[in-house]
Amino acid sequence: MNFRLSNRIWASLLSLLLWVVVGITAIGYIPTALALEYNKEILIEADFSGRDLTDSSFTKANLRQSNFSHSNLRGVSFFAANLESANLEGVDLTNATLDSARLINTNLTNAVLEGAFAANAKFDGAIVDGADFTDVLLREDEQKKLCKVAKGTNPATGRDTRDTLFCP
């Protein structure tokens, strides 16, 4: 009888030890990208350069003159965000939401916007040299505006900017 009780105690202790080890391991685990929420924040001149912001949200945020250069912005929501004069050079905006965003005088040099939703976005004065607009939903007037300044080839995708905008 003492033998059975002893085995149960050891089994319980080993089980407890296993859960402690699993718990400590889990606490030390941090995923590579955490989706962050910056909705309605005032982030003028903020520096997000070189960051992985996959699936983060900047809905209605003021990001005027902010730096996102060379960041991973896949699936990010910039719905109705103010990105006026922001630096988005070399960013990956694949499947991002840019609807109603202000991208006035924004640097989109070598950006990948593949599959982005930008139906009501404003691109007045935007720099789009080497940007890839493959499958981007744009208003026709914005598409024409972009075609007037579009040039270059995206270094990541190898696609010509004018071709991805269906420029004449």
PDB file of N, CA and C in Angstrom, residues 32-74:
ATOM      1  N   THR A  32       7.231  36.275 -33.751  1.00  0.00           N
ATOM      2  CA  THR A  32       8.029  37.251 -34.480  1.00  0.00           C
ATOM      3  C   THR A  32       7.265  38.540 -34.761  1.00  0.00           C
ATOM      4  N   ALA A  33       5.957  38.442 -34.939  1.00  0.00           N
ATOM      5  CA  ALA A  33       5.178  39.647 -35.226  1.00  0.00           C
ATOM      6  C   ALA A  33       3.916  39.651 -34.384  1.00  0.00           C
ATOM      7  N   LEU A  34       3.736  40.684 -33.629  1.00  0.00           N
ATOM      8  CA  LEU A  34       2.521  40.854 -32.851  1.00  0.00           C
ATOM      9  C   LEU A  34       1.699  41.954 -33.506  1.00  0.00           C
ATOM     10  N   ALA A  35       0.459  41.645 -33.815  1.00  0.00           N
ATOM     11  CA  ALA A  35      -0.408  42.664 -34.394  1.00  0.00           C
ATOM     12  C   ALA A  35      -0.696  43.712 -33.327  1.00  0.00           C
ATOM     13  N   LEU A  36      -0.408  44.959 -33.653  1.00  0.00           N
ATOM     14  CA  LEU A  36      -0.573  46.053 -32.709  1.00  0.00           C
ATOM     15  C   LEU A  36      -1.692  46.978 -33.158  1.00  0.00           C
ATOM     16  N   GLU A  37      -2.308  47.662 -32.232  1.00  0.00           N
ATOM     17  CA  GLU A  37      -3.374  48.603 -32.562  1.00  0.00           C
ATOM     18  C   GLU A  37      -2.948  50.020 -32.212  1.00  0.00           C
ATOM     19  N   TYR A  38      -2.938  50.876 -33.245  1.00  0.00           N
ATOM     20  CA  TYR A  38      -2.620  52.284 -33.088  1.00  0.00           C
ATOM     21  C   TYR A  38      -3.791  53.121 -33.593  1.00  0.00           C
ATOM     22  N   ASN A  39      -4.994  52.604 -33.471  1.00  0.00           N
ATOM     23  CA  ASN A  39      -6.179  53.269 -33.991  1.00  0.00           C
ATOM     24  C   ASN A  39      -6.382  54.636 -33.338  1.00  0.00           C
ATOM     25  N   LYS A  40      -6.625  55.639 -34.178  1.00  0.00           N
ATOM     26  CA  LYS A  40      -6.906  57.020 -33.759  1.00  0.00           C
ATOM     27  C   LYS A  40      -5.765  57.668 -32.975  1.00  0.00           C
ATOM     28  N   GLU A  41      -4.562  57.110 -33.067  1.00  0.00           N
ATOM     29  CA  GLU A  41      -3.407  57.672 -32.362  1.00  0.00           C
ATOM     30  C   GLU A  41      -2.812  58.837 -33.163  1.00  0.00           C
ATOM     31  N   ILE A  42      -2.193  59.772 -32.480  1.00  0.00           N
ATOM     32  CA  ILE A  42      -1.452  60.857 -33.121  1.00  0.00           C
ATOM     33  C   ILE A  42       0.016  60.453 -33.064  1.00  0.00           C
ATOM     34  N   LEU A  43       0.554  60.075 -34.225  1.00  0.00           N
ATOM     35  CA  LEU A  43       1.917  59.550 -34.307  1.00  0.00           C
ATOM     36  C   LEU A  43       2.733  60.325 -35.341  1.00  0.00           C
ATOM     37  N   ILE A  44       2.645  61.636 -35.287  1.00  0.00           N
ATOM     38  CA  ILE A  44       3.356  62.496 -36.226  1.00  0.00           C
ATOM     39  C   ILE A  44       4.856  62.286 -36.058  1.00  0.00           C
ATOM     40  N   GLU A  45       5.540  62.059 -37.182  1.00  0.00           N
ATOM     41  CA  GLU A  45       6.996  61.844 -37.242  1.00  0.00           C
ATOM     42  C   GLU A  45       7.464  60.598 -36.471  1.00  0.00           C
ATOM     43  N   ALA A  46       6.587  59.632 -36.280  1.00  0.00           N
ATOM     44  CA  ALA A  46       6.963  58.389 -35.582  1.00  0.00           C
ATOM     45  C   ALA A  46       7.885  57.554 -36.466  1.00  0.00           C
ATOM     46  N   ASP A  47       8.769  56.779 -35.846  1.00  0.00           N
ATOM     47  CA  ASP A  47       9.708  55.929 -36.586  1.00  0.00           C
ATOM     48  C   ASP A  47       9.350  54.460 -36.398  1.00  0.00           C
ATOM     49  N   PHE A  48       8.801  53.867 -37.471  1.00  0.00           N
ATOM     50  CA  PHE A  48       8.467  52.451 -37.506  1.00  0.00           C
ATOM     51  C   PHE A  48       9.354  51.731 -38.521  1.00  0.00           C
ATOM     52  N   SER A  49      10.462  52.314 -38.899  1.00  0.00           N
ATOM     53  CA  SER A  49      11.301  51.766 -39.967  1.00  0.00           C
ATOM     54  C   SER A  49      11.857  50.392 -39.595  1.00  0.00           C
ATOM     55  N   GLY A  50      11.879  49.508 -40.609  1.00  0.00           N
ATOM     56  CA  GLY A  50      12.466  48.187 -40.457  1.00  0.00           C
ATOM     57  C   GLY A  50      11.715  47.252 -39.529  1.00  0.00           C
ATOM     58  N   ARG A  51      10.471  47.542 -39.212  1.00  0.00           N
ATOM     59  CA  ARG A  51       9.704  46.721 -38.258  1.00  0.00           C
ATOM     60  C   ARG A  51       8.783  45.743 -38.963  1.00  0.00           C
ATOM     61  N   ASP A  52       8.420  44.683 -38.280  1.00  0.00           N
ATOM     62  CA  ASP A  52       7.418  43.731 -38.755  1.00  0.00           C
ATOM     63  C   ASP A  52       6.123  44.078 -38.051  1.00  0.00           C
ATOM     64  N   LEU A  53       5.215  44.728 -38.778  1.00  0.00           N
ATOM     65  CA  LEU A  53       3.936  45.172 -38.222  1.00  0.00           C
ATOM     66  C   LEU A  53       2.767  44.427 -38.858  1.00  0.00           C
ATOM     67  N   THR A  54       3.005  43.205 -39.296  1.00  0.00           N
ATOM     68  CA  THR A  54       1.997  42.391 -39.964  1.00  0.00           C
ATOM     69  C   THR A  54       0.662  42.442 -39.214  1.00  0.00           C
ATOM     70  N   ASP A  55      -0.409  42.702 -39.963  1.00  0.00           N
ATOM     71  CA  ASP A  55      -1.789  42.710 -39.457  1.00  0.00           C
ATOM     72  C   ASP A  55      -2.069  43.757 -38.381  1.00  0.00           C
ATOM     73  N   SER A  56      -1.216  44.729 -38.213  1.00  0.00           N
ATOM     74  CA  SER A  56      -1.464  45.790 -37.235  1.00  0.00           C
ATOM     75  C   SER A  56      -2.516  46.757 -37.780  1.00  0.00           C
ATOM     76  N   SER A  57      -3.027  47.607 -36.911  1.00  0.00           N
ATOM     77  CA  SER A  57      -4.088  48.523 -37.319  1.00  0.00           C
ATOM     78  C   SER A  57      -3.736  49.961 -36.945  1.00  0.00           C
ATOM     79  N   PHE A  58      -3.817  50.830 -37.961  1.00  0.00           N
ATOM     80  CA  PHE A  58      -3.579  52.264 -37.798  1.00  0.00           C
ATOM     81  C   PHE A  58      -4.814  53.031 -38.274  1.00  0.00           C
ATOM     82  N   THR A  59      -5.992  52.476 -38.057  1.00  0.00           N
ATOM     83  CA  THR A  59      -7.236  53.076 -38.510  1.00  0.00           C
ATOM     84  C   THR A  59      -7.397  54.485 -37.943  1.00  0.00           C
ATOM     85  N   LYS A  60      -7.601  55.443 -38.836  1.00  0.00           N
ATOM     86  CA  LYS A  60      -7.806  56.861 -38.505  1.00  0.00           C
ATOM     87  C   LYS A  60      -6.649  57.471 -37.707  1.00  0.00           C
ATOM     88  N   ALA A  61      -5.460  56.900 -37.826  1.00  0.00           N
ATOM     89  CA  ALA A  61      -4.292  57.441 -37.117  1.00  0.00           C
ATOM     90  C   ALA A  61      -3.682  58.596 -37.910  1.00  0.00           C
ATOM     91  N   ASN A  62      -3.088  59.556 -37.200  1.00  0.00           N
ATOM     92  CA  ASN A  62      -2.372  60.650 -37.841  1.00  0.00           C
ATOM     93  C   ASN A  62      -0.896  60.261 -37.872  1.00  0.00           C
ATOM     94  N   LEU A  63      -0.420  59.857 -39.055  1.00  0.00           N
ATOM     95  CA  LEU A  63       0.946  59.369 -39.247  1.00  0.00           C
ATOM     96  C   LEU A  63       1.740  60.305 -40.153  1.00  0.00           C
ATOM     97  N   ARG A  64       1.353  61.571 -40.159  1.00  0.00           N
ATOM     98  CA  ARG A  64       2.022  62.553 -41.018  1.00  0.00           C
ATOM     99  C   ARG A  64       3.521  62.562 -40.742  1.00  0.00           C
ATOM    100  N   GLN A  65       4.303  62.478 -41.811  1.00  0.00           N
ATOM    101  CA  GLN A  65       5.773  62.514 -41.793  1.00  0.00           C
ATOM    102  C   GLN A  65       6.394  61.354 -41.006  1.00  0.00           C
ATOM    103  N   SER A  66       5.659  60.268 -40.844  1.00  0.00           N
ATOM    104  CA  SER A  66       6.205  59.091 -40.153  1.00  0.00           C
ATOM    105  C   SER A  66       7.080  58.277 -41.092  1.00  0.00           C
ATOM    106  N   ASN A  67       7.959  57.469 -40.512  1.00  0.00           N
ATOM    107  CA  ASN A  67       8.897  56.664 -41.285  1.00  0.00           C
ATOM    108  C   ASN A  67       8.583  55.175 -41.101  1.00  0.00           C
ATOM    109  N   PHE A  68       8.127  54.546 -42.182  1.00  0.00           N
ATOM    110  CA  PHE A  68       7.864  53.112 -42.204  1.00  0.00           C
ATOM    111  C   PHE A  68       8.823  52.401 -43.158  1.00  0.00           C
ATOM    112  N   SER A  69       9.873  53.059 -43.593  1.00  0.00           N
ATOM    113  CA  SER A  69      10.738  52.510 -44.640  1.00  0.00           C
ATOM    114  C   SER A  69      11.206  51.095 -44.298  1.00  0.00           C
ATOM    115  N   HIS A  70      11.139  50.244 -45.319  1.00  0.00           N
ATOM    116  CA  HIS A  70      11.603  48.856 -45.266  1.00  0.00           C
ATOM    117  C   HIS A  70      10.922  48.035 -44.180  1.00  0.00           C
ATOM    118  N   SER A  71       9.657  48.329 -43.894  1.00  0.00           N
ATOM    119  CA  SER A  71       8.882  47.581 -42.901  1.00  0.00           C
ATOM    120  C   SER A  71       7.960  46.581 -43.581  1.00  0.00           C
ATOM    121  N   ASN A  72       7.603  45.545 -42.840  1.00  0.00           N
ATOM    122  CA  ASN A  72       6.622  44.571 -43.307  1.00  0.00           C
ATOM    123  C   ASN A  72       5.256  45.041 -42.816  1.00  0.00           C
ATOM    124  N   LEU A  73       4.434  45.489 -43.756  1.00  0.00           N
ATOM    125  CA  LEU A  73       3.110  46.012 -43.438  1.00  0.00           C
ATOM    126  C   LEU A  73       2.028  45.160 -44.087  1.00  0.00           C
ATOM    127  N   ARG A  74       2.301  43.872 -44.238  1.00  0.00           N
ATOM    128  CA  ARG A  74       1.322  42.955 -44.847  1.00  0.00           C
ATOM    129  C   ARG A  74       0.046  42.913 -44.010  1.00  0.00           C
TER     130      ARG A  74
END
